[in-house]
Coordinates of C-alpha atoms in Angstrom, one line a residue:
M1 CA 66.9 43.3 -5.6
K2 CA 63.5 41.9 -5.5
W3 CA 60.8 44.5 -6.0
K4 CA 57.9 42.9 -7.8
K5 CA 58.0 44.7 -11.1
L6 CA 54.7 45.2 -12.9
V7 CA 54.3 45.1 -16.7
T8 CA 51.7 44.4 -19.2
L9 CA 51.3 41.5 -21.5
G10 CA 48.4 41.9 -23.6
C11 CA 46.1 43.1 -26.2
I12 CA 48.8 44.3 -28.5
V13 CA 51.8 42.0 -28.6
V14 CA 55.1 43.8 -29.2
M15 CA 58.1 41.7 -30.3
T16 CA 61.7 42.7 -30.4
V17 CA 63.9 41.3 -33.1
S18 CA 67.7 41.4 -32.3
S19 CA 70.3 41.4 -34.9
V20 CA 73.8 40.3 -34.0
T21 CA 77.0 41.7 -35.3
A22 CA 80.5 40.2 -34.8
C23 CA 81.2 37.9 -31.9
G24 CA 81.6 39.9 -28.7
S25 CA 79.8 42.9 -30.1
N26 CA 77.7 44.9 -27.7
T27 CA 75.5 46.2 -30.5
T28 CA 71.9 45.1 -30.4
E29 CA 69.5 46.5 -33.0
N30 CA 65.9 46.4 -31.9
Q31 CA 63.0 46.5 -34.3
T32 CA 59.5 46.8 -33.0
V33 CA 56.8 44.8 -34.7
E34 CA 53.1 45.0 -33.7
A35 CA 50.9 42.0 -34.0
T36 CA 47.7 43.7 -34.9
E37 CA 45.5 40.6 -35.6
Q38 CA 43.0 40.8 -32.8
S39 CA 39.3 40.4 -32.5
E40 CA 37.1 43.4 -32.3
E41 CA 35.8 42.0 -29.1
N42 CA 39.2 41.9 -27.4
Q43 CA 40.0 45.4 -28.5
S44 CA 36.9 46.7 -26.8
D45 CA 36.8 44.6 -23.7
S46 CA 40.5 44.1 -22.8
V47 CA 42.9 46.9 -22.3
I48 CA 46.4 47.4 -20.9
V49 CA 46.7 50.4 -18.6
Q50 CA 49.0 52.0 -16.0
V51 CA 47.2 53.5 -13.0
T52 CA 47.5 57.2 -12.5
A53 CA 44.9 57.7 -9.7
V54 CA 43.0 55.6 -7.2
E55 CA 39.9 57.2 -5.6
G56 CA 37.9 54.6 -3.7
D57 CA 36.6 52.2 -6.3
Q58 CA 37.4 54.5 -9.2
I59 CA 40.6 53.9 -11.1
T60 CA 42.0 56.3 -13.6
A61 CA 44.7 55.0 -15.9
D62 CA 46.7 55.7 -19.1
V63 CA 46.1 53.2 -21.9
G64 CA 49.1 51.8 -23.6
T65 CA 51.1 48.8 -24.8
L66 CA 54.0 46.6 -23.7
T67 CA 57.4 46.7 -25.5
T68 CA 59.6 43.8 -24.9
A69 CA 63.3 43.5 -25.8
S70 CA 65.4 40.4 -26.2
A71 CA 69.2 39.8 -25.8
D72 CA 71.4 39.4 -28.8
A73 CA 72.8 36.0 -29.6
S74 CA 76.2 36.9 -28.4
G75 CA 74.9 36.8 -24.9
N76 CA 75.4 40.4 -24.2
G77 CA 72.1 40.6 -22.4
A78 CA 71.6 37.9 -19.9
P79 CA 74.1 37.6 -17.2
G80 CA 74.8 33.9 -17.2
G81 CA 72.6 31.2 -16.0
E82 CA 69.3 30.0 -17.3
A83 CA 66.6 32.3 -18.4
P84 CA 63.9 32.6 -15.8
G85 CA 61.7 29.7 -15.8
G86 CA 60.4 27.5 -13.2
D87 CA 59.7 24.0 -12.1
D88 CA 56.3 22.7 -11.3
S89 CA 56.6 24.1 -7.8
G90 CA 56.3 27.5 -9.3
N91 CA 59.6 28.6 -8.0
G92 CA 60.6 30.6 -11.0
A93 CA 64.0 32.1 -10.8
P94 CA 65.7 33.6 -13.6
G95 CA 68.8 33.1 -15.2
G96 CA 71.3 31.7 -13.0
D97 CA 69.7 32.5 -9.9
A98 CA 69.8 35.8 -10.6
P99 CA 69.1 38.3 -7.3
S100 CA 68.8 39.5 -4.4
G101 CA 70.0 39.7 -4.0
E102 CA 69.6 39.3 -0.7
A103 CA 66.5 38.0 0.2
P104 CA 65.0 38.3 3.6
G105 CA 64.6 41.7 4.4
G106 CA 62.7 42.7 1.5
D107 CA 64.9 40.4 -0.2
N108 CA 67.6 42.6 -0.7
S109 CA 66.2 44.0 -3.8
G110 CA 63.3 45.0 -1.8
N111 CA 61.1 42.4 -3.4
G112 CA 60.3 40.9 -0.2
A113 CA 62.7 38.1 -0.4
P114 CA 64.3 37.2 2.9
G115 CA 67.9 37.7 3.4
E116 CA 68.3 41.3 2.6
A117 CA 66.1 44.1 3.6
P118 CA 64.7 46.3 0.9
S119 CA 66.7 49.4 0.4
G120 CA 63.8 51.7 -0.5
D121 CA 64.0 54.3 -3.2
A122 CA 67.3 54.8 -4.9
P123 CA 68.8 58.2 -4.4
G124 CA 69.6 60.2 -7.4
G125 CA 66.5 60.5 -9.5
D126 CA 64.7 58.2 -11.9
A127 CA 65.9 54.8 -12.8
P128 CA 67.5 54.5 -16.2
S129 CA 64.6 52.5 -17.4
G130 CA 62.0 50.0 -16.3
E131 CA 60.7 50.6 -12.8
A132 CA 62.2 53.1 -10.5
P133 CA 63.7 51.4 -7.6
G134 CA 61.2 51.4 -4.8
G135 CA 57.6 50.6 -4.8
D136 CA 55.2 49.7 -2.1
D137 CA 55.2 46.4 -0.3
S138 CA 52.8 45.0 -2.9
G139 CA 55.5 45.4 -5.5
N140 CA 53.6 48.1 -7.3
G141 CA 56.5 50.3 -8.0
A142 CA 56.1 53.1 -10.5
P143 CA 58.0 52.3 -13.7
G144 CA 60.5 54.9 -14.8
E145 CA 61.2 56.0 -18.3
A146 CA 63.4 54.0 -20.5
P147 CA 66.5 55.8 -21.6
S148 CA 66.9 56.5 -25.3
G149 CA 69.7 55.2 -27.4
D150 CA 71.3 51.7 -27.5
A151 CA 71.4 49.7 -24.4
P152 CA 74.9 49.2 -23.1
G153 CA 75.8 45.6 -23.2
G154 CA 72.6 44.5 -25.0
Q155 CA 69.1 44.4 -23.6
M156 CA 68.1 41.8 -21.2
P157 CA 65.7 39.1 -22.5
G158 CA 62.2 39.9 -21.6
G159 CA 62.9 43.4 -20.3
S160 CA 59.6 45.2 -20.8
S161 CA 58.3 48.7 -20.5
F162 CA 54.9 50.3 -20.7
E163 CA 54.3 52.8 -23.5
A164 CA 51.4 55.1 -23.1
S165 CA 49.2 55.8 -26.1
G166 CA 48.1 59.3 -24.9
E167 CA 44.6 58.1 -24.0
S168 CA 43.2 57.6 -20.5
I169 CA 40.2 55.8 -19.0
T170 CA 38.3 55.7 -15.7
F171 CA 36.7 52.5 -14.7
T172 CA 35.0 51.1 -11.5
L173 CA 35.9 48.2 -9.3
T174 CA 32.9 46.3 -8.0
D175 CA 32.5 43.5 -5.4
D176 CA 32.4 41.1 -8.3
T177 CA 35.6 42.2 -9.9
A178 CA 38.1 39.3 -10.0
I179 CA 41.6 40.6 -9.1
T180 CA 44.7 38.5 -9.9
L181 CA 48.3 39.2 -8.9
E182 CA 50.8 37.8 -11.4
Y183 CA 54.2 36.6 -10.2
L184 CA 57.2 35.4 -12.0
Q185 CA 55.7 31.9 -11.9
G186 CA 52.1 31.5 -11.1
S187 CA 49.6 33.9 -9.7
D188 CA 47.5 34.5 -6.7
E189 CA 44.2 36.1 -5.8
G190 CA 44.5 39.8 -5.0
T191 CA 42.4 42.6 -3.6
A192 CA 41.7 46.3 -4.5
D193 CA 44.5 47.2 -2.1
D194 CA 47.0 45.6 -4.5
I195 CA 46.1 48.3 -7.1
A196 CA 48.2 51.4 -6.7
V197 CA 49.4 54.3 -8.7
G198 CA 52.0 53.0 -11.0
S199 CA 50.5 49.5 -11.3
V200 CA 50.2 48.1 -14.8
L201 CA 47.0 46.2 -15.3
E202 CA 45.2 44.1 -17.9
V203 CA 41.6 45.0 -17.5
V204 CA 38.4 43.4 -18.9
L205 CA 35.5 45.9 -18.8
D206 CA 31.8 45.4 -19.3
E207 CA 29.5 47.7 -21.2
D208 CA 29.0 49.9 -18.1
N209 CA 32.8 50.5 -17.8
Q210 CA 33.0 48.3 -14.7
A211 CA 35.9 45.9 -14.3
V212 CA 35.0 42.3 -14.8
S213 CA 38.6 41.2 -14.1
V214 CA 41.9 42.9 -13.3
T215 CA 45.3 41.3 -13.6
V216 CA 48.2 43.1 -11.9
R217 CA 51.0 42.3 -14.2
N218 CA 54.6 41.4 -13.2
L219 CA 57.5 43.0 -15.1
N220 CA 59.5 39.8 -15.1
A221 CA 56.7 37.4 -15.9
G222 CA 57.9 37.1 -19.5
G223 CA 61.5 36.3 -18.5
G224 CA 63.1 39.6 -17.8
F225 CA 65.9 40.3 -15.4
G226 CA 64.7 43.4 -13.6
G227 CA 66.8 46.5 -12.9
S228 CA 66.8 48.9 -15.8
G229 CA 66.2 46.0 -18.2
E230 CA 69.8 46.3 -19.4
V231 CA 73.2 45.3 -18.3
T232 CA 74.1 48.7 -16.8
N233 CA 77.5 48.9 -15.1
G234 CA 77.7 52.7 -14.9
T235 CA 81.0 54.4 -15.3
S236 CA 84.4 54.3 -13.6
A237 CA 86.7 56.9 -12.2
N238 CA 89.7 54.6 -13.0
T239 CA 89.7 51.7 -15.5
I240 CA 92.4 49.1 -16.2
T241 CA 92.0 47.5 -19.6
E242 CA 95.6 46.1 -20.2
D243 CA 97.5 43.4 -18.4
T244 CA 99.6 45.0 -15.6
E245 CA 100.8 44.9 -12.0
V246 CA 99.9 47.7 -9.6
D247 CA 101.5 48.4 -6.2
S248 CA 100.3 50.8 -3.5
E249 CA 98.0 52.9 -5.6
T250 CA 94.9 54.7 -4.3
Y251 CA 91.7 54.9 -6.3
T252 CA 88.8 57.2 -5.4
S253 CA 85.4 58.0 -6.6
T254 CA 82.7 60.6 -5.8
G255 CA 80.6 60.3 -9.0
D256 CA 77.1 59.0 -9.4
D257 CA 76.9 55.4 -10.7
E258 CA 80.7 55.3 -10.7
N259 CA 83.2 52.7 -9.6
A260 CA 86.4 53.9 -8.0
L261 CA 88.3 51.2 -9.9
R262 CA 87.3 48.9 -12.8
V263 CA 89.2 46.0 -14.2
D264 CA 87.8 45.4 -17.7
G265 CA 88.9 42.2 -19.6
A266 CA 92.5 42.3 -18.4
T267 CA 94.7 40.1 -16.2
V268 CA 95.8 42.4 -13.3
T269 CA 97.8 42.0 -10.1
L270 CA 96.8 44.6 -7.4
K271 CA 99.0 44.8 -4.3
D272 CA 98.4 47.0 -1.3
I273 CA 95.9 49.2 -3.1
T274 CA 93.4 51.5 -1.5
I275 CA 89.8 51.9 -2.7
E276 CA 87.8 54.9 -1.5
K277 CA 84.2 55.3 -2.7
T278 CA 83.1 58.2 -0.6
A279 CA 80.2 59.8 -2.6
G280 CA 78.0 59.3 -5.6
S281 CA 74.4 58.1 -5.7
S282 CA 73.0 55.1 -7.4
S283 CA 70.3 55.7 -10.0
N284 CA 69.0 52.1 -9.7
T285 CA 69.6 49.8 -6.8
E286 CA 68.9 46.6 -8.7
D287 CA 71.5 47.6 -11.4
G288 CA 73.9 48.1 -8.5
D289 CA 73.0 44.7 -7.0
F290 CA 73.1 42.9 -10.4
Y291 CA 75.9 44.5 -12.4
G292 CA 78.2 46.4 -10.0
L293 CA 77.1 50.0 -10.7
N294 CA 78.5 52.3 -8.0
A295 CA 80.7 49.5 -6.4
G296 CA 84.1 50.3 -5.1
L297 CA 86.0 47.8 -7.3
L298 CA 84.3 46.1 -10.3
V299 CA 85.9 43.3 -12.2
L300 CA 84.1 42.3 -15.5
N301 CA 84.3 41.0 -19.1
G302 CA 86.4 38.0 -18.4
A303 CA 89.1 39.8 -16.4
T304 CA 91.2 38.2 -13.8
A305 CA 92.2 40.3 -10.8
T306 CA 94.6 39.0 -8.1
I307 CA 94.4 41.3 -5.1
T308 CA 96.5 41.2 -1.9
G309 CA 96.7 43.5 1.0
A310 CA 93.9 45.8 -0.2
T311 CA 91.9 48.3 1.8
V312 CA 88.4 49.0 0.5
N313 CA 86.0 51.5 2.0
T314 CA 82.6 52.6 0.6
S315 CA 80.0 54.9 2.1
V316 CA 77.3 55.0 -0.7
T317 CA 74.2 53.0 -1.6
N318 CA 75.2 50.0 -3.9
G319 CA 78.8 50.5 -2.6
N320 CA 79.6 46.8 -2.8
G321 CA 83.2 46.5 -1.8
V322 CA 84.7 44.1 -4.4
F323 CA 82.4 42.9 -7.2
S324 CA 83.0 40.0 -9.7
Y325 CA 80.5 40.2 -12.7
G326 CA 80.1 37.9 -15.6
E327 CA 81.1 34.5 -17.0
G328 CA 84.8 34.0 -17.1
T329 CA 85.5 36.8 -14.7
V330 CA 87.7 35.8 -11.7
V331 CA 88.6 37.7 -8.6
N332 CA 91.3 36.3 -6.3
I333 CA 91.5 38.4 -3.1
S334 CA 93.4 37.7 0.0
D335 CA 94.6 39.4 3.3
S336 CA 92.4 42.5 2.6
T337 CA 90.1 44.6 4.6
I338 CA 86.6 45.7 3.3
R339 CA 84.2 48.1 5.1
T340 CA 80.9 49.3 3.7
T341 CA 78.4 51.6 5.5
E342 CA 75.3 52.0 3.4
N343 CA 72.4 49.9 2.1
N344 CA 72.8 47.3 -0.7
S345 CA 76.5 47.3 -0.1
G346 CA 77.9 43.8 0.4
G347 CA 81.5 43.0 1.2
I348 CA 82.3 40.7 -1.7
Q349 CA 79.6 40.4 -4.4
T350 CA 79.4 37.9 -7.2
T351 CA 76.8 37.9 -10.0
G352 CA 76.2 37.0 -13.7
G353 CA 78.3 33.8 -13.4
G354 CA 81.5 35.4 -12.0
T355 CA 84.0 33.7 -9.7
M356 CA 85.2 35.0 -6.3
N357 CA 88.1 33.4 -4.4
A358 CA 88.6 35.0 -1.0
T359 CA 91.3 34.2 1.6
N360 CA 91.7 35.7 5.1
L361 CA 89.5 38.7 4.5
D362 CA 88.3 41.1 7.2
V363 CA 84.9 42.3 6.1
E364 CA 82.2 44.3 7.9
T365 CA 79.1 45.9 6.6
Q366 CA 76.7 48.4 8.3
G367 CA 73.8 48.8 5.9
N368 CA 70.6 46.9 5.2
S369 CA 70.6 44.4 2.4
A370 CA 74.4 44.2 2.8
A371 CA 75.5 40.6 3.2
A372 CA 79.2 40.2 3.9
I373 CA 79.4 37.4 1.3
R374 CA 76.9 38.3 -1.2
S375 CA 75.6 37.0 -4.6
D376 CA 72.8 38.1 -6.8
R377 CA 71.2 37.6 -10.2
G378 CA 73.1 35.3 -12.4
G379 CA 74.9 33.6 -9.6
G380 CA 78.4 32.3 -9.9
T381 CA 81.0 30.5 -7.8
V382 CA 82.4 31.8 -4.4
N383 CA 85.2 30.1 -2.4
V384 CA 86.1 31.5 0.9
D385 CA 88.9 30.3 3.2
G386 CA 89.4 31.9 6.6
G387 CA 88.7 35.4 7.7
S388 CA 86.0 37.3 9.5
Y389 CA 82.6 38.4 7.9
V390 CA 80.4 40.6 10.0
T391 CA 77.1 42.4 9.2
N392 CA 75.1 44.8 11.3
G393 CA 72.1 45.8 9.1
T394 CA 68.6 44.4 8.8
G395 CA 68.3 41.8 6.0
S396 CA 72.0 41.4 5.9
P397 CA 73.0 37.8 6.5
A398 CA 76.6 36.9 6.7
I399 CA 76.0 34.9 3.5
Y400 CA 73.3 35.6 1.0
C401 CA 73.4 32.9 -1.6
T402 CA 72.2 32.8 -5.2
A403 CA 75.4 31.0 -6.3
D404 CA 77.6 28.0 -5.3
I405 CA 79.3 29.2 -2.2
S406 CA 81.9 27.2 -0.1
V407 CA 83.3 28.6 3.1
S408 CA 85.8 27.1 5.4
D409 CA 87.5 28.1 8.7
A410 CA 85.7 31.5 8.8
T411 CA 83.8 33.4 11.4
L412 CA 80.4 34.5 10.0
T413 CA 78.4 36.9 12.2
A414 CA 75.1 38.6 11.4
N415 CA 74.1 40.9 14.2
A416 CA 70.6 41.9 13.0
S417 CA 69.8 39.2 10.4
E418 CA 69.8 35.5 9.6
G419 CA 73.2 33.9 9.6
V420 CA 72.8 32.3 6.2
V421 CA 70.2 32.5 3.4
V422 CA 70.1 30.2 0.4
E423 CA 67.7 31.1 -2.4
G424 CA 66.7 28.8 -5.2
K425 CA 68.8 26.2 -7.0
N426 CA 72.0 27.2 -5.2
S427 CA 74.3 25.8 -2.5
V428 CA 76.2 26.7 0.6
A429 CA 78.8 24.4 2.0
L430 CA 80.4 25.3 5.4
T431 CA 83.4 23.5 6.9
D432 CA 84.7 24.3 10.4
C433 CA 82.9 27.7 10.4
E434 CA 81.5 29.7 13.4
V435 CA 78.1 31.0 12.3
T436 CA 75.9 33.3 14.4
G437 CA 72.5 34.7 13.4
N438 CA 70.5 37.3 15.2
M439 CA 67.4 38.1 13.1
S440 CA 66.0 40.8 15.4
N441 CA 62.5 41.2 14.0
T442 CA 60.4 40.5 10.9
Y443 CA 60.8 42.6 7.8
N444 CA 58.5 45.5 7.3
G445 CA 56.7 44.5 10.5
D446 CA 55.1 41.5 8.7
S447 CA 53.8 39.2 11.4
D448 CA 53.4 36.4 8.8
E449 CA 57.2 36.2 8.4
N450 CA 59.3 33.8 10.5
I451 CA 62.3 34.5 12.7
H452 CA 65.2 32.1 12.1
C453 CA 69.0 31.6 11.8
I454 CA 69.3 29.7 8.5
M455 CA 66.7 30.2 5.8
I456 CA 66.3 28.3 2.5
Y457 CA 63.6 29.5 0.2
Q458 CA 62.6 30.6 -3.3
S459 CA 61.5 34.2 -3.6
M460 CA 60.2 34.0 -7.1
S461 CA 61.7 37.4 -7.7
G462 CA 63.8 36.2 -10.6
D463 CA 67.0 36.2 -8.7
A464 CA 67.6 32.5 -8.5
D465 CA 67.2 29.5 -10.7
V466 CA 64.5 27.1 -9.8
G467 CA 65.4 23.7 -8.3
E468 CA 66.8 22.0 -5.3
A469 CA 68.8 24.1 -2.9
T470 CA 71.7 22.5 -0.9
F471 CA 73.1 23.4 2.5
S472 CA 75.8 21.4 4.2
A473 CA 77.8 22.0 7.4
E474 CA 80.6 19.9 8.8
G475 CA 82.4 20.8 12.0
G476 CA 82.3 24.2 13.5
S477 CA 79.3 25.8 15.2
I478 CA 76.0 27.4 14.4
T479 CA 74.3 29.7 17.0
A480 CA 70.8 31.1 16.7
K481 CA 70.3 34.1 19.1
T482 CA 66.7 34.4 18.1
G483 CA 64.0 32.3 16.3
D484 CA 64.2 28.9 14.8
M485 CA 67.4 27.2 13.7
F486 CA 66.3 26.3 10.2
Y487 CA 63.3 27.6 8.2
I488 CA 62.5 26.3 4.7
T489 CA 59.6 27.6 2.6
N490 CA 58.6 27.5 -1.1
T491 CA 61.4 25.3 -2.3
D492 CA 63.0 21.8 -2.3
C493 CA 66.3 21.4 -0.5
E494 CA 68.8 19.0 0.8
I495 CA 70.5 19.5 4.1
T496 CA 73.5 17.6 5.3
L497 CA 74.9 18.0 8.8
K498 CA 78.0 16.4 10.4
D499 CA 79.5 17.1 13.8
V500 CA 78.2 20.6 14.1
A501 CA 77.7 22.2 17.5
F502 CA 74.3 23.8 17.5
T503 CA 73.0 26.4 20.0
L504 CA 69.3 27.0 19.8
A505 CA 67.4 30.2 20.7
N506 CA 64.0 28.4 21.1
D507 CA 62.6 24.9 20.9
V508 CA 62.5 24.6 17.1
F509 CA 65.4 23.1 15.2
L510 CA 63.7 22.8 11.9
R511 CA 60.5 24.4 10.5
V512 CA 59.3 23.4 7.0
E513 CA 56.1 25.1 6.0
G514 CA 54.3 27.3 3.6
N515 CA 53.9 31.1 3.9
S516 CA 51.2 33.6 3.4
S517 CA 52.6 34.6 -0.1
S518 CA 52.3 38.2 0.9
R519 CA 55.8 38.7 -0.3
G520 CA 55.3 36.7 -3.5
W521 CA 57.0 33.5 -2.3
G522 CA 54.7 31.2 -4.2
T523 CA 51.0 30.7 -3.9
E524 CA 49.5 30.3 -0.5
G525 CA 48.5 26.7 0.1
A526 CA 51.0 25.4 -2.4
N527 CA 54.3 27.0 -1.3
G528 CA 55.5 24.6 1.4
G529 CA 58.9 22.9 1.4
D530 CA 60.2 19.5 0.6
V531 CA 63.3 18.7 2.6
T532 CA 65.8 15.8 2.7
L533 CA 67.9 16.1 5.9
T534 CA 70.8 13.8 6.7
A535 CA 72.4 13.9 10.1
D536 CA 75.7 12.1 10.1
S537 CA 77.6 11.7 13.4
Q538 CA 75.5 14.6 14.6
E539 CA 74.1 15.6 18.0
F540 CA 71.1 17.9 17.8
A541 CA 68.0 18.9 19.7
G542 CA 64.7 20.8 19.2
N543 CA 61.4 20.2 17.6
I544 CA 60.8 19.5 14.0
L545 CA 57.6 21.0 12.5
V546 CA 56.4 20.1 9.0
D547 CA 53.1 21.5 7.8
E548 CA 50.5 19.8 5.7
I549 CA 51.8 21.1 2.4
S550 CA 55.4 20.1 3.1
S551 CA 57.5 17.0 3.5
L552 CA 60.6 15.8 5.3
A553 CA 62.8 12.7 4.7
L554 CA 65.0 12.5 7.8
T555 CA 68.0 10.1 8.0
M556 CA 70.0 9.8 11.2
K557 CA 73.2 7.7 10.9
N558 CA 76.7 6.9 12.3
G559 CA 76.1 7.6 15.9
T560 CA 73.7 10.5 15.5
S561 CA 71.8 11.6 18.6
Y562 CA 68.5 13.5 18.4
E563 CA 66.5 14.8 21.3
G564 CA 63.2 16.3 20.2
A565 CA 59.7 15.9 19.0
I566 CA 58.4 15.8 15.4
N567 CA 55.0 17.4 14.8
P568 CA 54.0 17.1 18.4
D569 CA 50.5 18.7 17.7
G570 CA 49.6 15.8 15.5
D571 CA 49.0 17.7 12.3
G572 CA 51.4 17.9 9.4
G573 CA 52.7 16.7 6.1
T574 CA 54.7 13.6 5.1
V575 CA 57.6 12.8 7.4
D576 CA 59.7 9.7 6.8
V577 CA 62.3 8.9 9.4
T578 CA 65.3 6.5 9.0
L579 CA 67.3 5.7 12.1
D580 CA 70.3 3.4 11.8
D581 CA 71.4 1.0 14.5
D582 CA 74.1 3.3 15.8
S583 CA 71.9 6.3 16.3
T584 CA 69.3 7.3 18.9
W585 CA 66.2 9.4 19.3
T586 CA 64.9 10.7 22.6
L587 CA 61.4 12.0 22.5
T588 CA 60.6 15.3 24.2
G589 CA 56.9 15.2 23.2
D590 CA 54.5 13.0 21.3
S591 CA 55.6 12.7 17.7
Y592 CA 53.6 12.0 14.6
I593 CA 55.4 10.7 11.5
T594 CA 54.4 8.9 8.3
S595 CA 56.9 6.1 8.2
F596 CA 59.8 4.8 10.3
D597 CA 62.7 2.6 9.1
G598 CA 64.7 1.4 12.1
D599 CA 64.6 -0.3 15.4
T600 CA 62.2 1.3 18.0
S601 CA 64.6 0.1 20.7
N602 CA 66.8 2.9 19.7
I603 CA 64.1 5.4 20.6
T604 CA 63.7 6.5 24.2
A605 CA 60.1 7.3 24.8
N606 CA 60.7 9.4 27.9
G607 CA 57.0 9.1 28.8
Y608 CA 55.8 10.2 25.3
H609 CA 54.4 8.4 22.4
L610 CA 55.5 7.9 18.8
Y611 CA 52.7 7.5 16.1
V612 CA 53.5 6.1 12.7
N613 CA 50.9 6.7 10.1
G614 CA 48.3 7.2 12.8
E615 CA 49.3 4.1 14.8
Q616 CA 51.0 4.3 18.2
V617 CA 54.2 2.3 18.1
L618 CA 55.7 3.6 21.4

């Protein structure tokens, strides 16, 4: 869900004008207009190309232009939420949190976001348009050809494609060539290793045909939504379009890009049904992640589906079990069993502003990037009450959140991934849940990545709106079998904890720090975290580490007891601690903070020292 997609913005600007027909129409008429007013100097020195061969410092590429489409005014393009944008932190996430998908793990989309592992190339041939799913770790996936004809459901805003002119050039990289990687928001310095076959570049050449500068463009930089650049739901073996009640029916599918059952715009009650999606490849994993292509059961276009006693089995890529897509769509599912076995196949999936209400479900997934409770681009609302949610794949947390997700009285177990991942301006609220995370190793062998149980971050892949993330837990337990308990990077967040039983795997309770930006999570040196943590009637232990580009405001109140050290090595960012009269802090090492509001008599030094703004106070 999060491959970095490369596009060109450039010398020749191509604009798409959309005309809208009647309300609710899916017809979008695109007209292409070239802005040809450019200086002769720009035409000769700056060029948009797509790389066809790399031989040492020699780059051969097709010359072309960028075509950009916009959604029609009826909203048939963007799946709910705000258009990608970003706050000043650079955490640009598109439209309603668009995507990932699951993050870690190659961010579910494969874009390097944590949460879900990348799925790799999508089986079944070329992607319908835009980039073919896949791409190397740098995000330089080769774009596929755009399909002809009208885009179903309207084109996504900002969706772009490279159009070759029929000319090609060869140029040389030198030690003085300035190479820049463009992300959804912001950019970073790159190297020659970031230029691969399929990369789309904006190149400035000198008179000797040497590259003065190269910008590796990002497909979504202009505000696109990724995938095929269109709302692409695929087809369905069985479709219900009229209000009805169904009892004890079986729905099957073996077709490519095909749902076993689709509920389209109707109010439907489904009792004791069976869904079997046993075959059929997905042509584009991001379209499967975003729009429900190849899912077992897809509910869309404002439909309401009430499901009880269902059995849902899928064994295909993008075989999400039950999928709610789009504003106004509601899925109410209870007392049902969901099993998925392949990559990018969540248990319950919500995107594009849909709603999912789940009660007493038994969900288990086996594949990578296959969260049991999963959301992606466009977000939505998910309410879960009771049940068991188990994942076994890499990059498959029990919850991957790009939505507003509330879970109560449930068991959430990730056997090879984080327990919970929150991306961007979204929220997870847990009440009396049992959470277990077991992130077994770093994704793609990246030694710069962190091991943790709960991750809160912004991938900048375009899957989540920019803003403050929220995580709260009251009652229940959270167990980390490996790594840190909490890891926050490249985002702002608020964490509230009350009466939760924590079991740590190491000595770190909370790590707030920047990252190498190798996966596109912001710009190195400016992608830390800003955290507000409130511990209310909470016992917890473990060190708190806040690096120099991050901050923490920690409040302990109502009988909270903390045993640990804060930045014991002395280096770090701003840390403000408030300790009320009913709470205590026992030091397990020297601690360095910026400010302290409270009575130091409530701190047990335990042979260590507390430094406030460089001054020893204990």
